[in-house]
Coordinates of C-alpha atoms in Angstrom, one line a residue:
M1 CA -6.5 183.3 100.9
S2 CA -7.8 179.9 102.1
T3 CA -5.7 177.6 104.3
E4 CA -5.8 175.0 101.5
T5 CA -4.4 177.4 99.0
K6 CA -1.7 178.5 101.4
N7 CA -0.6 174.9 102.0
I8 CA -0.5 174.3 98.3
I9 CA 1.7 177.4 97.8
K10 CA 4.1 176.5 100.6
N11 CA 4.4 172.9 99.5
I12 CA 4.9 173.8 95.9
S13 CA 7.5 176.4 96.9
W14 CA 9.5 173.8 98.8
L15 CA 9.2 171.1 96.1
T16 CA 9.6 173.5 93.2
G17 CA 12.8 175.1 94.5
S18 CA 14.5 172.0 95.7
E19 CA 13.3 169.5 93.1
I20 CA 14.0 171.7 90.1
A21 CA 17.5 172.0 91.4
G22 CA 17.6 168.3 92.0
M23 CA 16.1 167.4 88.6
L24 CA 18.5 169.7 86.8
M25 CA 21.4 168.0 88.7
S26 CA 20.0 164.6 87.9
A27 CA 19.5 165.6 84.2
M28 CA 23.1 166.8 84.0
G29 CA 24.2 163.5 85.6
V30 CA 22.3 161.5 83.0
F31 CA 23.9 163.5 80.2
F32 CA 27.4 162.9 81.7
L33 CA 26.7 159.3 82.3
A34 CA 25.5 158.7 78.7
R35 CA 28.6 160.4 77.3
A36 CA 30.8 158.3 79.7
L37 CA 29.2 155.0 78.9
G38 CA 28.5 155.5 75.2
D39 CA 25.3 154.4 73.4
S40 CA 25.8 150.7 73.7
E41 CA 26.6 150.6 77.5
F42 CA 23.9 153.2 78.1
G43 CA 21.5 150.9 76.2
K44 CA 22.4 148.0 78.5
Y45 CA 21.8 150.1 81.5
G46 CA 18.4 151.2 80.0
F47 CA 17.4 147.6 79.5
V48 CA 18.3 146.6 83.1
I49 CA 16.3 149.5 84.5
A50 CA 13.3 148.7 82.4
F51 CA 13.4 145.0 83.0
V52 CA 13.7 145.4 86.8
S53 CA 11.0 148.1 86.8
L54 CA 8.5 145.7 85.2
F55 CA 8.6 143.5 88.3
A56 CA 9.7 145.8 91.1
V57 CA 6.4 147.8 90.7
F58 CA 4.8 145.0 92.8
T59 CA 6.8 146.3 95.8
E60 CA 4.9 149.5 95.7
F61 CA 1.5 147.8 95.3
G62 CA -0.3 151.2 95.2
F63 CA 0.4 151.8 98.9
P64 CA 1.9 155.4 98.6
L65 CA -1.2 156.8 96.9
L66 CA -3.6 154.8 99.1
F67 CA -1.7 156.0 102.2
I68 CA -1.7 159.6 101.2
S69 CA -5.4 159.6 100.2
D70 CA -6.6 157.8 103.4
I71 CA -4.3 159.5 105.9
S72 CA -4.9 163.0 104.6
K73 CA -8.6 162.4 105.5
N74 CA -8.0 160.7 108.9
K75 CA -4.6 161.0 110.5
T76 CA -5.6 158.8 113.5
L77 CA -4.9 155.8 111.3
L78 CA -1.3 156.8 110.7
Q79 CA 0.4 154.3 113.1
K80 CA -1.7 151.4 111.9
Y81 CA -1.1 152.0 108.2
I82 CA 2.7 152.5 108.6
D83 CA 3.3 149.4 110.7
N84 CA 1.3 147.1 108.5
I85 CA 2.3 148.5 105.1
L86 CA 6.0 148.2 106.0
A87 CA 5.6 144.6 106.9
I88 CA 3.8 143.8 103.6
K89 CA 6.4 145.7 101.6
I90 CA 9.3 143.7 103.0
I91 CA 7.6 140.5 101.9
L92 CA 6.7 142.0 98.5
G93 CA 10.3 143.3 98.1
I94 CA 12.0 140.0 98.7
S95 CA 9.5 138.3 96.4
A96 CA 10.1 140.9 93.6
V97 CA 13.9 140.4 93.7
G98 CA 13.4 136.6 93.6
I99 CA 11.0 136.8 90.6
I100 CA 13.4 139.2 88.7
L101 CA 16.3 136.8 89.2
L102 CA 14.2 133.8 88.1
F103 CA 13.2 135.5 84.8
I104 CA 16.6 137.0 83.9
S105 CA 18.3 133.7 84.6
F106 CA 16.3 132.1 81.7
S107 CA 17.1 134.9 79.3
N108 CA 19.9 134.9 76.7
K109 CA 21.6 137.8 78.4
D110 CA 25.3 137.4 79.4
A111 CA 26.5 137.0 83.0
S112 CA 27.4 140.7 83.4
I113 CA 23.9 141.8 82.5
K114 CA 22.4 139.3 85.0
F115 CA 24.7 140.6 87.7
L116 CA 23.7 144.2 86.9
T117 CA 20.1 143.1 87.0
L118 CA 20.5 141.8 90.6
L119 CA 22.2 144.9 91.8
T120 CA 19.6 147.2 90.2
A121 CA 16.7 145.0 91.6
I122 CA 18.0 145.5 95.1
N123 CA 18.5 149.2 94.5
I124 CA 15.0 149.8 93.2
V125 CA 13.3 147.7 95.9
I126 CA 15.2 149.6 98.6
G127 CA 14.3 152.8 96.9
S128 CA 10.6 151.9 97.1
F129 CA 10.8 152.0 100.9
T130 CA 12.2 155.5 100.7
G131 CA 9.3 156.4 98.5
F132 CA 6.9 155.1 101.2
F133 CA 8.5 157.3 103.8
Y134 CA 8.1 160.3 101.4
A135 CA 4.4 159.4 101.3
I136 CA 4.3 160.0 105.1
F137 CA 5.7 163.5 104.5
R138 CA 3.1 164.2 101.9
A139 CA 0.2 162.9 104.0
H140 CA 1.3 165.5 106.6
E141 CA 1.7 168.0 103.8
K142 CA 5.4 168.5 104.8
M143 CA 6.9 168.3 101.4
K144 CA 9.9 170.3 102.4
F145 CA 11.5 167.3 104.1
E146 CA 11.0 165.2 100.9
A147 CA 12.6 168.0 98.9
I148 CA 15.6 168.2 101.3
F149 CA 16.3 164.5 101.3
K150 CA 15.9 164.2 97.5
A151 CA 18.3 167.1 97.1
I152 CA 20.9 165.2 99.2
Q153 CA 20.4 162.0 97.2
N154 CA 20.6 163.9 93.8
M155 CA 23.8 165.6 94.9
L156 CA 25.5 162.3 95.9
L157 CA 24.5 160.7 92.6
F158 CA 25.7 163.7 90.7
I159 CA 29.1 163.5 92.4
L160 CA 29.2 159.8 91.6
I161 CA 28.4 160.3 87.9
L162 CA 31.1 163.0 87.7
F163 CA 33.5 160.5 89.3
V164 CA 32.5 157.8 86.7
F165 CA 32.9 160.3 83.9
F166 CA 36.3 161.7 84.7
S167 CA 37.8 158.4 86.1
H168 CA 36.4 156.2 83.3
R169 CA 34.7 153.7 85.6
T170 CA 32.6 150.9 84.2
L171 CA 28.9 150.5 84.2
T172 CA 29.1 147.7 86.9
Q173 CA 31.1 150.0 89.2
F174 CA 28.6 152.8 88.8
V175 CA 25.7 150.5 89.7
Q176 CA 27.5 149.3 92.8
Y177 CA 28.2 152.8 94.0
A178 CA 24.6 153.8 93.3
L179 CA 23.3 151.0 95.5
L180 CA 25.5 152.2 98.3
I181 CA 24.1 155.7 98.0
T182 CA 20.5 154.3 98.0
L183 CA 21.3 152.4 101.3
I184 CA 22.7 155.5 102.9
H185 CA 19.7 157.6 101.7
L186 CA 17.2 155.1 103.1
F187 CA 18.9 155.0 106.5
L188 CA 18.8 158.8 106.8
V189 CA 15.1 159.0 105.8
F190 CA 14.2 156.1 108.1
I191 CA 15.9 157.7 111.2
F192 CA 14.4 161.1 110.5
T193 CA 10.9 159.7 110.0
Q194 CA 11.2 157.8 113.3
I195 CA 12.3 161.0 115.2
K196 CA 10.3 163.7 113.5
F197 CA 6.9 162.0 112.8
I198 CA 6.1 158.8 114.6
P199 CA 8.1 155.7 115.7
F200 CA 6.9 152.6 114.0
R201 CA 7.4 148.9 114.0
L202 CA 6.3 146.0 111.8
G203 CA 2.6 145.3 112.1
F204 CA 1.0 141.9 111.6
D205 CA -2.7 142.6 111.7
F206 CA -3.6 140.1 109.0
K207 CA -7.2 141.1 108.9
F208 CA -6.1 144.7 108.2
W209 CA -3.6 143.3 105.6
K210 CA -6.4 141.8 103.7
S211 CA -8.3 145.1 103.8
L212 CA -5.2 147.0 102.6
L213 CA -4.4 144.6 99.8
I214 CA -8.0 144.6 98.5
S215 CA -8.1 148.5 98.7
A216 CA -4.7 148.9 97.0
F217 CA -5.1 146.2 94.4
P218 CA -6.7 148.4 91.7
L219 CA -3.8 150.9 92.3
A220 CA -1.3 148.1 92.1
L221 CA -2.8 146.8 88.9
S222 CA -2.8 150.3 87.5
S223 CA 0.9 150.6 88.4
V224 CA 1.6 147.3 86.6
F225 CA -0.1 148.6 83.5
V226 CA 1.7 151.9 83.6
S227 CA 5.0 150.1 84.1
I228 CA 4.3 147.9 81.1
Y229 CA 3.8 150.8 78.7
Y230 CA 6.8 152.8 80.1
N231 CA 9.2 149.8 80.2
L232 CA 8.2 147.0 78.0
D233 CA 9.3 148.9 74.8
S234 CA 12.9 149.1 76.1
V235 CA 12.9 145.4 77.0
M236 CA 11.5 144.4 73.6
L237 CA 14.0 146.6 71.8
S238 CA 16.8 145.0 73.7
F239 CA 15.8 141.5 72.6
W240 CA 14.8 142.4 69.0
K241 CA 17.3 145.1 68.1
T242 CA 20.7 146.2 69.4
D243 CA 22.0 147.8 72.6
E244 CA 22.7 151.0 70.6
V245 CA 19.1 151.3 69.7
V246 CA 18.0 150.9 73.3
G247 CA 20.5 153.5 74.2
W248 CA 19.1 156.0 71.7
Y249 CA 15.5 155.3 72.8
N250 CA 16.4 155.7 76.4
A251 CA 18.2 159.0 75.7
A252 CA 15.0 160.4 74.2
Y253 CA 12.9 159.0 77.1
K254 CA 15.2 160.7 79.6
I255 CA 14.2 164.0 78.2
I256 CA 10.6 163.1 78.5
F257 CA 10.9 162.0 82.1
L258 CA 12.8 165.1 83.0
L259 CA 10.0 167.3 81.7
L260 CA 7.3 165.1 83.1
A261 CA 8.9 165.5 86.6
F262 CA 7.9 169.2 86.5
V263 CA 4.3 168.2 85.9
T264 CA 4.5 165.6 88.7
I265 CA 5.7 168.2 91.2
F266 CA 2.5 170.2 90.8
H267 CA 0.1 167.3 90.9
S268 CA 1.8 165.4 93.7
T269 CA 1.5 168.5 95.8
I270 CA -2.1 169.1 95.1
Y271 CA -3.2 165.5 95.4
P272 CA -3.7 165.4 99.3
V273 CA -5.6 168.7 99.1
L274 CA -7.7 167.5 96.2
S275 CA -8.6 164.4 98.1
R276 CA -10.2 166.6 100.7
L277 CA -11.7 169.3 98.5
I278 CA -13.5 166.7 96.3
I279 CA -15.6 166.0 99.5
Q280 CA -15.6 169.3 101.3
D281 CA -15.7 171.8 98.5
P282 CA -16.4 170.3 95.1
E283 CA -16.6 173.7 93.4
K284 CA -13.1 174.7 94.5
A285 CA -11.8 171.3 93.4
K286 CA -13.3 171.9 89.9
F287 CA -11.6 175.3 89.8
L288 CA -8.2 173.7 90.5
L289 CA -8.8 171.0 87.9
K290 CA -9.9 173.4 85.2
F291 CA -6.9 175.7 85.9
S292 CA -4.6 172.7 85.7
L293 CA -5.9 171.7 82.4
K294 CA -5.6 175.2 80.9
I295 CA -2.1 175.7 82.2
T296 CA -1.0 172.2 80.9
I297 CA -2.2 173.1 77.4
V298 CA -1.0 176.7 77.4
L299 CA 2.5 175.7 78.6
G300 CA 2.7 172.3 77.0
M301 CA 1.7 172.9 73.4
P302 CA 4.7 175.2 72.4
I303 CA 7.1 172.9 74.2
M304 CA 5.9 169.9 72.3
V305 CA 6.1 171.6 68.9
I306 CA 9.5 173.2 69.4
I307 CA 11.1 170.0 70.7
S308 CA 9.6 168.1 67.8
V309 CA 11.2 170.5 65.4
L310 CA 14.6 170.8 67.2
A311 CA 15.0 167.2 68.3
A312 CA 18.3 166.6 66.4
P313 CA 20.2 169.6 67.9
I314 CA 18.7 168.9 71.3
I315 CA 20.0 165.3 71.3
K316 CA 23.4 166.3 70.0
I317 CA 23.9 169.0 72.6
L318 CA 22.8 166.9 75.5
F319 CA 24.0 163.5 74.7
G320 CA 26.6 163.8 71.9
A321 CA 26.6 163.0 68.2
Q322 CA 26.6 159.2 68.8
F323 CA 23.1 159.5 70.1
L324 CA 21.6 161.3 67.0
G325 CA 19.7 158.1 66.2
A326 CA 17.4 159.2 69.0
S327 CA 16.2 162.3 67.2
L328 CA 13.2 161.0 65.4
G329 CA 12.2 159.0 68.4
L330 CA 12.2 162.2 70.5
S331 CA 10.1 164.0 67.9
V332 CA 7.4 161.4 68.4
L333 CA 7.8 160.6 72.1
I334 CA 7.5 164.2 73.2
W335 CA 3.8 164.0 72.5
T336 CA 3.6 161.4 75.2
L337 CA 4.5 164.1 77.7
F338 CA 1.7 166.3 76.5
V339 CA -1.0 163.6 76.5
S340 CA 0.0 162.0 79.8
S341 CA 0.1 165.5 81.5
L342 CA -3.6 165.9 80.7
G343 CA -4.3 162.3 81.7
I344 CA -2.6 162.8 85.1
I345 CA -5.2 165.4 85.9
Y346 CA -8.1 163.1 85.2
G347 CA -6.4 160.1 86.7
N348 CA -5.6 161.7 90.0
T349 CA -9.1 163.0 90.3
L350 CA -10.5 159.5 89.8
L351 CA -8.3 158.2 92.5
A352 CA -9.2 161.1 94.8
I353 CA -12.9 160.2 94.6
G354 CA -12.2 156.5 95.2
M355 CA -12.8 155.2 91.6
R356 CA -9.7 153.0 91.7
R357 CA -11.2 150.1 89.8
R358 CA -12.3 152.4 87.0
Y359 CA -8.9 153.9 86.9
A360 CA -7.2 150.5 86.7
V361 CA -9.5 149.4 83.9
I362 CA -8.7 152.5 81.8
V363 CA -5.0 152.2 82.4
G364 CA -5.2 148.5 81.6
V365 CA -6.7 149.3 78.2
G366 CA -3.7 151.6 77.6
A367 CA -1.3 148.9 78.5
I368 CA -2.9 146.3 76.2
T369 CA -2.9 148.9 73.4
N370 CA 0.8 149.5 74.0
V371 CA 1.7 145.8 74.1
I372 CA -0.2 145.0 70.8
L373 CA 1.3 148.0 69.0
N374 CA 4.8 147.2 70.2
F375 CA 4.6 143.7 68.8
M376 CA 3.3 145.1 65.5
L377 CA 5.6 148.1 65.1
I378 CA 9.0 147.4 66.7
P379 CA 10.1 144.7 64.3
S380 CA 9.6 146.9 61.3
F381 CA 10.1 150.5 62.7
S382 CA 12.4 149.9 65.6
L383 CA 12.5 152.8 68.2
V384 CA 10.1 154.9 66.1
G385 CA 7.5 152.1 66.3
A386 CA 8.0 151.9 70.1
A387 CA 7.5 155.7 70.3
V388 CA 4.3 155.6 68.3
A389 CA 3.0 152.7 70.4
T390 CA 3.6 154.7 73.6
V391 CA 1.8 157.8 72.3
A392 CA -1.1 155.8 71.0
A393 CA -1.5 154.1 74.4
E394 CA -1.5 157.4 76.2
C395 CA -4.1 158.8 73.8
A396 CA -6.3 155.8 74.5
V397 CA -6.0 156.3 78.2
L398 CA -6.8 160.1 77.9
F399 CA -9.8 159.4 75.7
L400 CA -11.3 156.9 78.0
M401 CA -10.7 159.1 81.1
Y402 CA -12.1 162.1 79.4
T403 CA -15.2 160.3 78.2
H404 CA -15.9 158.7 81.6
F405 CA -15.4 162.0 83.4
N406 CA -17.8 163.9 81.2
N407 CA -20.5 161.1 81.2
Q408 CA -20.3 159.8 84.7
I409 CA -18.8 162.5 87.1
F410 CA -19.0 166.1 86.0
P411 CA -18.1 167.9 82.8
L412 CA -14.3 168.7 82.7
P413 CA -13.5 169.6 79.1
F414 CA -10.1 170.6 77.8
L415 CA -10.6 171.1 74.1
C416 CA -11.9 174.6 74.7
Y417 CA -8.4 175.6 75.8
F418 CA -6.8 174.3 72.6
P419 CA -7.4 176.8 69.7
K420 CA -5.3 179.8 70.6
P421 CA -2.2 177.9 72.0
F422 CA -2.4 175.5 69.1
F423 CA -2.6 178.2 66.5
I424 CA 0.3 180.2 67.9
S425 CA 2.4 177.1 68.5
I426 CA 2.0 175.9 64.9
I427 CA 3.1 179.3 63.5
L428 CA 6.0 179.4 66.0
G429 CA 7.0 175.9 65.0
G430 CA 7.1 176.9 61.3
A431 CA 9.2 179.9 62.1
T432 CA 11.5 177.8 64.3
Y433 CA 12.0 175.2 61.5
Y434 CA 12.8 178.0 59.0
L435 CA 15.4 179.5 61.3
Y436 CA 16.9 176.1 62.0
L437 CA 17.2 175.3 58.2
S438 CA 18.7 178.8 57.7
G439 CA 21.6 178.0 60.1
V440 CA 20.6 180.3 62.9
N441 CA 22.2 179.6 66.2
F442 CA 20.3 177.0 68.3
F443 CA 20.2 179.1 71.4
F444 CA 19.1 182.2 69.6
I445 CA 16.2 180.2 68.2
L446 CA 15.2 179.1 71.7
F447 CA 15.5 182.7 73.0
F448 CA 13.3 183.8 70.1
D449 CA 10.6 181.2 70.9
I450 CA 10.6 181.9 74.6
L451 CA 10.2 185.6 73.9
V452 CA 7.6 185.5 71.2
Y453 CA 5.2 182.8 72.5
P454 CA 4.0 184.5 75.8
I455 CA 3.7 187.9 74.0
A456 CA 1.6 186.3 71.3
L457 CA -0.5 184.4 73.9
I458 CA -1.3 187.6 75.8
V459 CA -2.1 189.5 72.6
V460 CA -4.7 186.9 71.5
K461 CA -5.9 186.6 75.1
G462 CA -5.0 183.0 75.4
V463 CA -4.3 183.7 79.1
T464 CA -6.1 186.2 81.3
R465 CA -4.9 188.5 84.0
D466 CA -6.4 186.2 86.6
D467 CA -4.5 183.3 85.2
I468 CA -1.2 185.1 85.4
I469 CA -1.9 186.3 89.0
F470 CA -2.9 182.8 90.1
L471 CA 0.1 181.2 88.5
K472 CA 2.5 183.7 90.0
N473 CA 1.0 183.2 93.5
L474 CA 1.2 179.5 93.1
Y475 CA 5.0 179.5 92.7
V476 CA 6.0 182.3 95.0
R477 CA 6.9 181.3 98.5
H478 CA 4.2 182.3 100.9
A479 CA 5.3 184.1 104.0
T480 CA 2.9 182.3 106.4
T481 CA 4.1 179.5 108.6

């Protein structure tokens, strides 16, 4: 087994074990928080997060991905990158908070929402610095440290949410306590990074700043576009509809983000290695990419179909009956997860080979598509219209990336992996719907689906023995150090 593969296995083992636990804890926290706040207050919180995220994305400015990509190829640049990026991020962070306050002050939102916006802006900007320190871990392919610190933060937030749930605290109190946890988390990560990796200070090499900003600009622009079609819909729903509708929409979206996080674990771990393999061993890089596409389709297709069919009971079990208005939105939004999971594979590869401008253009088209469709659909179709706009934007991005890849780089098809998983998933979806209408217990239906799908997939040879062995090895802790 090659060194690259061993590193991938070790890093995925660390991230998978710790982050799955962290994500499950975070998900449980969201479910408790939604039940504690109710759909209206949860909608207000969703609006604040979305509004702040639209502007706070400038604090990142694409630096984490640029840093990982460049440092994984040349670690001698580590000190210079850290010192100067930190200095730039401080300026961008202060500017972002100022811009957020300027825009929210001219809105028709009440004083309590504006105060929540200020607290959340500070929280997210501070959190972006923690994210940059995580990028240092990833550039060194030491994901275990990121996993440990994220587990600590998730545990603290979970305890906070339980406190809010059982002591009936307000949304404002929750946001204040969350900000305190973020500050503590940043302090711990900062000290650890200084001691374990490399001591750093603020750098003011303005010529290098210019180079960094020019290199990162396409990534920053892409992040802005992504932020638009992940957050603008909640903001528009808040201004055009009610807080309850925003709460329902965000409840559906939380499920999407939870599932998408599993996809992100795999791709964020592979990205530093992919950046090297694209140059050093293109054939091995192609193998990893093709395997990623196949596994995404094989595992993703049944999940999409089953969640579409069982959206109502899923929402009721996780969030409570008052959030049942989110059911139809979830049935539509879940397809965003599937399409974006495929798009991540193409997008990360474009970034790894340095095609940042092309990536930014494609994501920009997706953002424009999303904005136009939101204006057209939300007034008449509310949260379902927002969900359709999001799926359409993701489809536009995937189509453009797929077309560009096959025409300009190298053939990387995914449609060839569709027929068998699609055929089985449609039949399974029909059986699931019949069982649900017949009043069969929800958990029995899930057990039935989980049991039948892999058996059917093996019978029709939708997966091979080599696929199973590779996937098993990928997620089993490797004994090497």
